[in-house]
XYZ file of C-alpha atoms in Angstrom:
730
model
C 142.591 66.972 55.594
C 144.117 65.581 52.570
C 144.447 61.466 53.370
C 147.469 59.900 52.307
C 149.144 56.639 53.010
C 151.242 57.724 56.407
C 147.713 59.161 57.663
C 145.879 55.375 56.860
C 149.264 54.142 58.826
C 148.485 56.182 61.631
C 144.702 55.196 61.634
C 146.180 51.279 62.462
C 146.029 50.157 58.642
C 148.192 48.616 56.792
C 149.860 49.507 53.301
C 148.455 47.520 51.227
C 145.338 47.663 53.485
C 144.995 51.361 52.391
C 145.905 50.595 48.576
C 142.904 48.004 48.605
C 140.437 50.876 50.213
C 141.696 53.259 47.526
C 141.105 50.226 44.774
C 137.613 49.504 45.913
C 136.346 53.638 46.018
C 137.974 53.845 42.991
C 139.552 56.840 44.490
C 141.420 58.436 47.617
C 138.937 58.493 50.357
C 137.870 61.573 52.682
C 139.144 61.682 56.255
C 135.733 60.686 57.372
C 135.884 57.341 55.159
C 139.087 56.727 55.893
C 138.162 56.755 59.665
C 134.677 54.485 58.762
C 137.046 51.773 57.624
C 140.203 52.089 59.810
C 137.074 51.233 62.437
C 135.483 48.397 60.479
C 138.358 46.855 59.068
C 140.399 47.301 62.527
C 140.620 43.544 64.393
C 138.420 44.500 66.731
C 135.670 44.949 64.741
C 136.723 43.068 61.578
C 137.708 39.606 63.246
C 140.529 39.816 60.035
C 142.950 37.170 61.853
C 140.422 35.080 63.496
C 137.512 34.301 61.610
C 139.024 31.985 59.283
C 139.393 29.783 62.438
C 136.461 30.787 64.501
C 134.631 29.018 61.845
C 135.590 25.819 62.809
C 133.663 25.605 65.747
C 130.696 23.788 66.605
C 127.810 26.436 66.839
C 124.520 24.871 66.612
C 122.104 22.440 69.337
C 118.856 21.547 69.966
C 118.552 24.505 72.505
C 120.395 27.182 70.485
C 118.022 29.652 68.840
C 120.629 32.016 67.700
C 124.126 31.407 67.209
C 127.328 33.888 66.412
C 126.363 36.679 64.066
C 124.179 38.741 66.694
C 124.720 40.926 69.260
C 124.326 38.321 72.052
C 123.490 34.261 71.941
C 120.257 32.591 72.443
C 119.393 29.395 74.205
C 115.740 27.917 74.693
C 115.387 26.668 78.436
C 111.523 25.706 77.441
C 107.961 27.190 78.054
C 108.368 30.185 75.837
C 111.325 31.268 77.652
C 114.697 32.226 76.772
C 118.311 33.000 77.529
C 120.437 35.518 76.144
C 123.806 35.576 76.938
C 127.430 36.804 75.792
C 130.849 37.401 77.063
C 132.989 40.342 75.767
C 136.409 41.781 76.694
C 137.450 45.552 78.045
C 140.995 45.251 78.654
C 142.472 47.757 76.759
C 140.365 50.135 78.143
C 140.494 48.949 81.893
C 144.329 49.169 82.060
C 144.474 52.645 80.795
C 141.633 53.859 83.080
C 140.589 51.322 85.372
C 136.564 52.398 86.729
C 135.549 53.816 83.530
C 137.143 50.644 81.561
C 135.665 48.317 83.818
C 132.142 50.123 84.147
C 132.088 50.532 80.357
C 132.466 46.893 79.598
C 129.490 46.130 81.711
C 127.561 48.647 80.255
C 128.216 47.802 76.820
C 127.445 43.746 77.368
C 124.142 44.368 79.182
C 123.370 46.410 75.865
C 124.437 43.462 73.809
C 121.930 41.722 75.848
C 118.540 43.912 76.053
C 119.129 45.111 72.643
C 118.082 41.770 71.603
C 114.585 42.307 73.606
C 116.038 40.288 76.664
C 115.906 41.731 80.204
C 119.604 41.704 81.889
C 118.911 38.746 85.015
C 122.841 37.974 85.636
C 126.095 39.637 85.571
C 129.773 37.527 85.694
C 132.717 38.452 84.775
C 136.842 37.705 84.359
C 139.498 39.469 85.479
C 143.497 38.914 85.256
C 146.187 41.147 86.890
C 149.664 41.459 87.301
C 151.366 39.964 90.092
C 150.926 40.904 93.644
C 154.626 42.619 93.498
C 153.392 44.862 90.752
C 153.883 48.222 91.639
C 150.139 48.889 89.390
C 148.374 45.886 90.433
C 146.687 46.486 93.268
C 145.445 50.224 92.068
C 144.110 48.098 88.886
C 142.443 45.876 90.801
C 140.882 48.307 92.987
C 139.652 50.348 90.078
C 138.104 47.570 87.986
C 136.490 46.059 91.357
C 134.912 49.475 91.860
C 134.245 49.830 88.507
C 132.108 46.783 87.783
C 130.424 47.112 90.885
C 129.528 50.958 90.500
C 127.610 50.071 86.897
C 126.410 46.802 87.988
C 124.720 48.085 91.138
C 123.335 51.063 89.811
C 121.475 49.116 87.116
C 120.249 46.915 89.455
C 121.596 43.890 88.010
C 122.640 41.128 90.252
C 126.553 39.754 89.977
C 126.463 36.071 90.440
C 129.802 34.654 89.578
C 133.117 35.555 88.626
C 136.846 34.478 88.250
C 139.947 36.345 89.542
C 143.651 35.351 88.753
C 147.105 36.790 88.883
C 149.968 36.448 86.685
C 153.391 38.028 85.713
C 151.927 37.744 82.063
C 149.504 40.144 82.903
C 151.690 43.079 84.484
C 151.553 44.801 81.176
C 148.273 44.373 80.168
C 145.805 43.126 82.438
C 142.122 41.332 81.190
C 138.578 42.433 81.998
C 135.770 40.271 80.711
C 132.576 40.604 81.402
C 129.229 38.835 80.906
C 125.721 39.279 80.460
C 121.971 36.770 81.240
C 119.128 38.069 79.806
C 115.905 36.613 79.982
C 113.555 36.720 77.232
C 110.237 35.088 75.574
C 111.272 32.974 72.302
C 108.348 35.391 70.335
C 110.092 38.860 71.544
C 113.655 38.476 70.368
C 114.877 41.432 68.562
C 117.650 41.315 65.609
C 119.802 43.582 64.040
C 118.734 43.029 60.561
C 117.530 46.227 59.139
C 114.343 45.803 56.141
C 112.502 47.755 53.910
C 113.075 50.713 51.930
C 112.532 54.528 53.607
C 112.036 52.939 56.878
C 113.340 55.548 59.185
C 116.608 55.070 61.082
C 116.369 56.609 64.920
C 118.731 57.722 67.300
C 118.221 56.930 70.672
C 119.937 56.939 74.333
C 122.960 59.875 75.278
C 124.280 62.937 73.244
C 127.101 61.781 71.515
C 130.626 63.350 72.717
C 134.297 63.122 71.828
C 134.981 60.307 74.622
C 136.204 56.944 72.996
C 137.094 58.134 69.669
C 139.491 55.271 67.905
C 138.520 53.148 71.232
C 138.054 50.140 68.869
C 141.121 50.874 66.652
C 143.181 50.743 69.980
C 141.941 47.777 71.166
C 143.601 46.504 68.123
C 147.015 47.612 69.235
C 149.942 46.623 71.153
C 150.702 49.539 74.415
C 153.761 51.489 74.176
C 155.482 53.841 76.766
C 152.571 56.638 75.331
C 149.526 54.632 77.183
C 148.827 57.552 79.128
C 148.167 59.651 75.823
C 145.372 56.845 75.186
C 143.077 58.224 77.864
C 140.870 60.195 75.880
C 140.115 56.621 73.935
C 138.444 55.136 76.794
C 134.733 55.636 76.991
C 133.027 57.421 79.979
C 129.864 55.199 81.423
C 126.443 56.603 83.321
C 124.704 53.669 84.481
C 121.812 55.524 85.606
C 120.946 56.705 81.915
C 121.577 52.896 80.863
C 118.721 51.973 83.078
C 116.477 54.448 81.771
C 117.873 53.549 78.183
C 116.934 49.319 79.396
C 113.322 50.256 80.227
C 112.694 52.801 77.457
C 114.122 49.914 74.842
C 112.052 47.189 76.795
C 109.003 49.566 76.630
C 109.311 50.066 73.089
C 109.699 46.495 72.764
C 106.470 45.663 73.822
C 104.827 46.790 70.949
C 105.256 45.910 67.162
C 107.387 49.233 66.063
C 110.902 47.819 65.847
C 112.246 46.062 62.504
C 115.692 46.282 63.858
C 118.153 47.586 66.639
C 121.526 47.417 67.046
C 124.150 48.958 70.095
C 126.516 51.681 69.538
C 129.520 49.643 70.832
C 132.682 49.374 69.258
C 133.001 52.184 66.717
C 129.939 53.582 67.496
C 127.516 55.085 65.305
C 129.867 53.672 62.258
C 129.473 50.208 63.229
C 125.924 49.805 64.336
C 124.606 51.598 61.066
C 126.831 49.388 58.769
C 125.682 46.187 60.502
C 122.723 46.603 60.349
C 122.690 47.442 56.309
C 124.914 44.599 55.527
C 122.659 42.027 57.429
C 119.739 43.556 55.399
C 121.451 43.610 52.446
C 120.448 47.440 51.991
C 121.884 50.798 52.444
C 121.539 53.479 54.897
C 121.296 57.517 54.593
C 122.099 59.716 57.656
C 122.226 63.235 58.249
C 124.664 63.632 60.981
C 123.432 67.616 61.916
C 120.709 65.727 63.252
C 122.576 63.403 65.555
C 122.288 64.871 69.186
C 125.402 66.095 70.369
C 127.043 67.235 73.789
C 129.866 69.026 72.343
C 130.128 72.038 69.926
C 131.564 71.803 66.927
C 131.294 68.081 66.570
C 133.020 66.972 62.943
C 131.647 63.915 61.043
C 134.449 61.763 61.880
C 134.396 62.992 65.472
C 130.382 61.857 65.507
C 130.629 58.626 63.325
C 133.851 57.673 65.603
C 132.863 58.668 69.169
C 131.908 55.648 71.704
C 130.245 57.541 74.127
C 127.671 55.218 75.840
C 124.288 54.507 76.175
C 122.868 54.695 72.862
C 120.845 52.820 70.240
C 120.304 52.693 66.689
C 116.933 51.624 65.613
C 114.730 50.958 62.169
C 111.200 51.809 62.718
C 108.461 50.800 61.200
C 106.628 53.661 59.224
C 104.755 55.826 60.907
C 105.543 54.767 64.476
C 107.978 58.097 65.306
C 105.615 59.663 67.525
C 105.061 56.621 69.169
C 108.673 55.986 70.128
C 109.557 59.483 70.718
C 107.145 59.579 73.361
C 108.293 56.589 75.522
C 111.849 58.153 74.965
C 110.843 61.424 76.005
C 109.193 60.094 79.133
C 112.508 58.463 80.334
C 114.142 61.847 79.646
C 116.293 60.321 76.990
C 117.423 61.728 73.432
C 115.368 60.712 70.397
C 116.189 61.842 66.722
C 115.683 60.818 63.552
C 118.520 60.885 61.790
C 118.289 58.895 58.586
C 116.562 56.191 56.670
C 116.713 53.140 54.974
C 117.774 52.725 51.175
C 118.454 50.742 47.955
C 121.868 52.128 47.271
C 123.756 49.260 49.331
C 125.497 52.275 50.494
C 126.582 54.512 53.463
C 125.771 57.735 52.649
C 126.232 60.231 55.285
C 125.322 64.073 55.075
C 126.746 67.105 56.944
C 125.733 70.356 56.409
C 124.006 69.918 53.158
C 127.190 68.224 51.673
C 127.656 64.488 51.325
C 130.610 63.655 53.123
C 130.702 59.988 52.963
C 129.535 57.331 50.401
C 131.066 54.000 50.936
C 129.270 50.735 49.708
C 128.356 48.673 52.668
C 129.949 45.394 50.935
C 133.406 47.200 50.939
C 133.197 47.678 54.721
C 132.153 43.905 55.560
C 132.667 41.798 53.042
C 135.713 42.863 51.347
C 137.111 43.969 55.009
C 140.515 41.491 55.239
C 140.386 38.211 56.033
C 144.599 36.606 57.262
C 145.602 33.193 57.048
C 148.359 33.941 58.997
C 151.460 31.693 59.578
C 151.437 30.065 62.953
C 153.749 27.518 65.119
C 152.498 24.475 66.476
C 153.444 23.731 69.780
C 154.840 20.640 71.237
C 153.887 18.826 74.098
C 156.550 19.557 76.765
C 158.123 16.565 78.259
C 157.153 15.278 81.879
C 158.951 16.272 84.786
C 160.886 13.876 86.913
C 160.218 14.480 90.222
C 161.967 12.801 92.891
C 159.495 11.009 95.579
C 161.860 12.013 98.432
C 161.162 15.532 97.486
C 157.860 14.853 97.704
C 158.181 12.796 101.196
C 159.952 15.534 102.817
C 157.040 18.163 102.937
C 154.559 18.890 105.358
C 151.107 18.161 103.994
C 149.281 21.194 106.133
C 152.320 23.300 105.376
C 151.824 22.670 101.734
C 147.944 22.711 102.010
C 147.782 26.004 103.834
C 150.416 27.738 101.238
C 147.974 26.809 98.422
C 144.949 27.968 100.349
C 146.561 31.294 100.651
C 147.889 31.760 96.885
C 146.353 34.620 95.343
C 144.962 32.141 92.590
C 143.174 29.826 95.181
C 142.540 31.946 97.780
C 138.697 33.630 99.106
C 137.829 36.291 96.456
C 134.853 37.506 98.644
C 136.444 40.690 99.528
C 135.781 41.313 95.654
C 132.719 39.939 95.460
C 131.136 41.796 98.435
C 131.470 44.864 96.629
C 129.120 43.713 94.028
C 125.412 43.308 94.663
C 124.537 39.556 94.118
C 120.754 39.803 96.025
C 119.442 42.780 93.725
C 116.016 41.189 92.066
C 115.972 38.614 94.447
C 116.134 35.395 92.378
C 120.018 34.366 93.212
C 119.934 31.316 94.789
C 123.435 30.832 94.770
C 125.901 33.413 95.486
C 129.617 34.159 93.946
C 132.384 31.870 95.574
C 130.922 28.454 94.405
C 131.155 26.296 91.449
C 128.139 28.271 89.317
C 126.215 31.298 90.234
C 122.601 30.490 90.075
C 119.340 32.454 89.426
C 115.740 31.793 89.724
C 113.490 32.306 86.522
C 111.129 34.014 88.211
C 107.696 32.619 88.822
C 108.377 28.856 87.792
C 110.473 26.429 89.281
C 113.596 26.583 86.702
C 116.547 27.996 87.582
C 119.772 29.017 85.298
C 123.469 28.509 85.853
C 126.465 30.442 84.682
C 130.234 29.843 85.289
C 133.050 31.606 83.890
C 136.496 29.846 83.491
C 140.067 30.058 81.903
C 143.182 28.965 82.329
C 146.298 30.236 80.988
C 148.773 28.006 82.375
C 147.236 25.093 80.869
C 147.026 26.818 77.578
C 150.152 28.384 77.768
C 152.283 24.797 78.034
C 150.066 22.985 75.803
C 147.253 25.233 73.938
C 145.232 22.450 72.431
C 145.017 20.513 75.660
C 144.159 24.041 77.400
C 141.459 24.789 74.913
C 139.757 21.586 75.684
C 140.295 21.744 79.732
C 138.795 25.305 79.805
C 135.851 23.673 78.192
C 135.416 20.976 80.533
C 135.995 23.206 83.550
C 133.020 24.898 82.744
C 131.049 21.567 82.261
C 132.273 20.428 85.285
C 131.500 23.740 87.284
C 127.663 23.851 85.673
C 127.101 19.748 86.844
C 128.516 20.510 90.217
C 125.357 22.486 91.009
C 123.055 20.437 89.400
C 122.698 21.794 85.865
C 122.570 20.450 82.725
C 124.774 22.073 80.321
C 123.717 23.593 77.051
C 125.865 26.059 75.591
C 128.894 28.517 76.126
C 130.220 32.292 74.966
C 133.896 32.539 74.784
C 136.494 35.771 75.173
C 139.791 34.793 73.672
C 142.319 37.058 75.192
C 146.177 36.731 73.092
C 149.301 38.509 72.101
C 149.671 39.804 68.828
C 148.290 37.443 66.143
C 151.452 38.869 63.724
C 153.274 36.791 66.145
C 153.477 33.231 64.725
C 154.250 31.858 68.330
C 150.956 33.973 69.568
C 148.990 32.841 66.367
C 149.966 29.096 67.010
C 148.634 29.100 70.981
C 145.133 30.999 69.185
C 144.763 28.619 66.200
C 144.830 25.373 68.746
C 143.463 26.828 71.824
C 140.546 27.328 69.407
C 141.057 23.742 68.002
C 140.945 22.205 71.168
C 137.897 24.631 72.603
C 136.141 23.346 69.244
C 136.906 19.531 70.450
C 135.686 19.627 73.627
C 132.448 21.603 72.653
C 131.819 19.017 69.894
C 132.397 15.834 72.524
C 129.964 17.517 75.108
C 127.353 18.431 73.112
C 128.404 22.144 74.541
C 128.105 24.862 71.096
C 129.370 28.279 71.190
C 126.825 30.603 70.815
C 128.813 34.134 71.117
C 131.634 35.494 71.724
C 134.455 37.475 71.429
C 137.996 37.576 70.640
C 140.915 40.472 71.678
C 144.112 40.127 70.140
C 146.758 42.636 70.941
C 147.114 42.083 74.644
C 150.996 43.145 75.177
C 152.836 46.088 75.977
C 156.008 46.359 73.332
C 156.630 42.869 72.347
C 155.978 41.365 75.690
C 152.385 39.269 75.647
C 150.104 37.752 77.657
C 150.050 33.917 78.393
C 146.761 32.558 76.110
C 143.790 33.027 78.139
C 140.622 31.960 76.261
C 137.678 32.838 78.950
C 134.649 30.575 78.764
C 131.092 31.406 79.611
C 129.175 28.531 80.229
C 125.484 28.372 80.786
C 123.096 25.288 81.929
C 119.607 24.660 82.848
C 118.097 23.251 86.407
C 114.318 22.229 85.505
C 113.559 22.044 89.425
C 116.223 24.784 91.168
C 115.260 22.873 94.836
C 117.474 19.989 93.400
C 120.188 22.873 93.144
C 123.833 21.462 94.849
C 126.037 23.727 96.458
C 129.711 22.731 97.680
C 129.427 23.046 101.468
C 129.052 20.046 103.573
C 125.771 19.282 105.169
C 125.912 16.561 107.698
C 128.448 14.761 110.372
C 129.066 11.043 108.847
C 128.150 11.351 105.585
C 130.402 9.706 103.008
C 132.698 11.935 100.439
C 133.522 10.054 97.103
C 135.939 10.949 94.549
C 134.487 10.585 91.524
C 136.739 10.552 88.493
C 140.283 8.537 88.756
C 143.379 10.198 90.299
C 146.721 9.616 88.158
C 149.125 12.256 90.088
C 149.148 14.587 87.423
C 151.733 17.424 89.171
C 153.012 19.062 86.239
C 152.125 22.659 85.856
C 149.988 22.012 88.893
C 149.525 25.124 91.386
C 151.750 22.528 93.733
C 154.572 22.366 91.272
C 154.529 25.759 90.390
C 154.154 27.311 94.022
C 155.734 24.563 96.339
C 158.632 23.069 94.236
C 159.040 26.223 91.608
C 158.530 24.177 88.793
C 157.546 25.607 85.687
C 157.907 23.439 83.190
C 156.170 20.112 81.922
C 153.034 19.250 79.860
C 149.596 20.266 81.511
C 147.176 17.338 82.777
C 145.460 14.820 79.959
C 142.153 15.482 78.582
C 139.856 12.579 77.911
C 136.583 13.612 77.027
C 134.815 10.062 77.132
C 135.204 10.629 80.998
C 134.544 14.233 81.464
C 131.286 13.718 79.707
C 130.380 10.280 81.628
C 131.788 11.195 84.781
C 129.913 14.300 84.714
C 126.445 12.880 83.236
C 126.236 10.296 85.740
C 127.114 12.729 88.289
C 124.033 14.553 86.978
C 121.900 11.655 87.384
C 123.029 11.055 91.293
C 121.762 14.888 91.909
C 118.623 14.472 89.956
C 118.095 11.301 91.702
C 118.262 13.255 95.212
C 121.490 11.539 96.698
C 124.123 14.035 96.845
C 124.066 16.338 99.548
C 126.991 18.708 98.335
C 129.367 18.918 95.268
C 132.707 20.619 94.121
C 134.782 19.967 91.258
C 138.459 19.222 91.227
C 140.416 22.032 89.421
C 143.258 24.457 90.752
C 145.320 22.915 93.909
C 144.005 19.254 93.907
C 141.857 17.460 95.909
C 142.730 18.576 99.251
C 142.188 22.043 98.121
C 138.895 20.925 96.963
C 137.917 19.085 100.183
C 139.235 22.090 102.087
C 137.001 24.695 100.553
C 134.078 22.256 101.071
C 135.183 22.094 104.840
C 135.011 25.938 105.351
C 131.891 26.226 103.595
C 130.122 23.965 105.470
C 132.303 24.752 108.506
C 132.542 21.151 108.847
C 135.816 18.948 108.868
C 136.487 15.455 107.348
C 137.982 12.420 108.482
C 140.185 11.174 105.496
C 140.612 7.454 105.855
C 144.064 5.943 105.056
C 143.805 5.352 101.012
C 144.822 2.818 98.866
C 147.204 4.993 96.970
C 148.616 3.740 94.052
C 150.691 7.023 94.011
C 152.446 9.277 96.600
C 150.167 10.721 99.391
C 151.232 14.075 97.983
C 150.481 13.275 94.319
C 147.054 11.911 95.709
C 146.341 15.139 97.338
C 147.615 18.036 95.122
C 147.777 16.822 91.339
C 145.128 18.181 89.289
C 143.832 15.552 87.271
C 141.058 16.019 85.512
C 137.190 15.281 85.169
C 136.948 14.695 88.912
C 134.393 15.376 91.809
C 134.214 16.078 95.820
C 130.955 14.470 96.323
C 129.026 14.304 99.638
C 126.484 11.401 99.678
C 124.212 9.923 103.143
C 125.641 6.673 104.306
C 122.203 4.909 103.252
C 122.534 5.995 99.851
C 126.018 4.832 99.521
C 125.207 1.415 98.299
C 122.536 2.716 95.080
C 125.276 5.314 94.594
C 127.947 3.183 94.213
C 125.811 0.970 91.736
C 124.994 3.607 89.314
C 128.886 4.495 89.080
C 129.894 0.710 89.061
C 126.982 0.441 85.973
C 128.386 3.879 84.116
C 132.034 2.488 84.495
C 132.821 5.726 86.655
C 135.848 5.448 89.033
C 135.467 6.510 92.439
C 137.352 6.684 95.796
C 135.971 6.717 99.455
C 137.754 9.538 100.685
C 136.515 9.527 104.365
C 133.595 10.991 106.641
C 132.561 14.247 107.565
C 133.264 15.032 111.021
C 133.421 18.081 113.627
C 136.029 20.825 113.410
C 139.029 19.360 111.828
C 140.620 18.059 108.925
C 141.963 14.730 109.882
C 144.369 12.797 107.582
C 144.281 9.077 108.863
C 144.692 10.195 112.495
C 148.826 11.322 111.830
C 148.055 14.907 110.256
C 145.585 17.303 111.886
C 144.363 20.955 111.381
C 141.310 22.703 112.202
C 138.826 24.515 109.907
C 139.330 27.931 111.216
C 143.030 27.592 110.537
C 142.133 26.430 107.125
C 139.676 29.590 106.906
C 142.110 31.740 108.193
C 144.687 30.609 105.395
C 142.498 30.896 102.902
C 140.272 34.319 103.258
C 143.243 36.559 105.003
C 145.657 36.860 102.086
C 143.076 39.143 99.947
C 141.858 41.217 102.697
C 145.315 41.907 103.751
C 146.832 43.242 99.977
C 143.944 45.619 99.574
C 144.376 47.000 102.895
C 147.774 47.288 103.146
């Protein structure tokens, strides 16, 4: 096939990008070379629209061992232990083929983690679907959940936490973000930088097939009415093979054989070989005839662009080939020496004794496009004027029940019951709390992790929303007694070629950066997913934040369930009564306009760190951050979890009762305190200038609002649990 401009455009390249390729090569590329450029220069691999802005994120910290730029981030948790973690998107594949799309998303993120020498210890996910009324939503949800569970469960890795939301903006493009944590010794971390000349380049794992070709390019394009035609671009996963690959890689890593290792993810053999060569400032020569293939007559183009799963590329020390082969043979995996490192600084491919590609590595990486796209700054919306009489006419319990049964607040137990969260025996806080928590086996330490996003706030005002989602992650870790250390992010947006969408991205990233900087909560890894749209209709901006924190002593872990009768309940943080963009405003008042709640980073940090002091001193019995649905929603969930009630006393409201109970002011927590500790707790809160309200005391069986409004905990539980069960069973 003779390459021309039209063929380049069909590969997702722009006219000027094709011209640049021809200029860099000083010739027209052949079809294999064009395929390689299209893969490496697409949005998913090159970050050409986002690199400029991502550079501004804070990435360093006292406990950061490895920041962005590797397969995953790494943080130091003491005692020569480190946590490797990352979150990534698999949005487009999951919309096209939900089971395999979600499954291979989980498989891919786990490979990113164990590629670095870490054994995966926990999975999380952030999944977003269209409205329940949309005819595709139920099947997409079922397929995605089964795909996540099917892969993670087979791998024997617990899924400890997650987030699920529904919004009309996802009707044409769902989001599936998968996160994995792994544990590794600091002196056994592996990297992807190739080094040394004439070192053997090794292919291991599954055979290469035709599945997933153009998967990375597809992830950098909008959907249209031809979506069904894109099913062949979705990879097919095999978790049992990945389990074998994990064990084989870790066994080889126990020795001194590996120089560099890289998983074959997006763009497969293309991206893995080029990234290794680029980081090492050298070349790689590959004989494509030696690549194990499961299909006949595969072309160089197909071999290089296949995204078949469960594959790794390794640069070995000389003389270690036989040792490595024995290990992979033992685990019944393919092993092939397919090439070597060279001083050429080129990717040189051979097939049937002919050179089929010769590309300088720098043209694919350093010379890839980087765009400073035009973007529109978002204005802060004006506050809505809500009539007090409209609020006073509402029945608090009716409002509460409606909010508890809202798809975005209701119990997601139907989902997480399909995940194995107990395998490995170290999960000490299961899904459904503020954060999942796993013990570091054989120590007193535990690691907490959560994943959060807030598309509504980011849509209303991206800068504020970006700050908020980081703060939410910070609070969720604090709420279980963990010290927040670092985050990973998955930034899901519409087309960057749209100025409004690009503005949402730029300002969200700015907000994330400001919050991370202030909270000393650096970004160590992440992923950008653009073109989440069908035709010209994009999703709401959805940055997903995966936060990781450390408990030095897991016995000090806190859960959200109310513990003991007569204990005192405090609201930490000030309630101003911000209703705009709250779940109450959108679902009770049907008001979609207005600004999100303000973010005070000083209060976020001060309130959180003070609460952590109280937890470490043993004063706190339970805790839960106040987020979607406000105080009364948070309290109700604590009642349901603990099967206990609360007697709320007549508060000294400066605002309307409805506003107090359902507003979504930030930086707040609900905290359970033993009566005997109240004096010491309030002294510490006052010393640290932390605002608090005494809300009430724990009581049996019912939620009682100053003796005039009552509802049983069983009624609240029914409201909270039934919606999703009924939705999925009908």
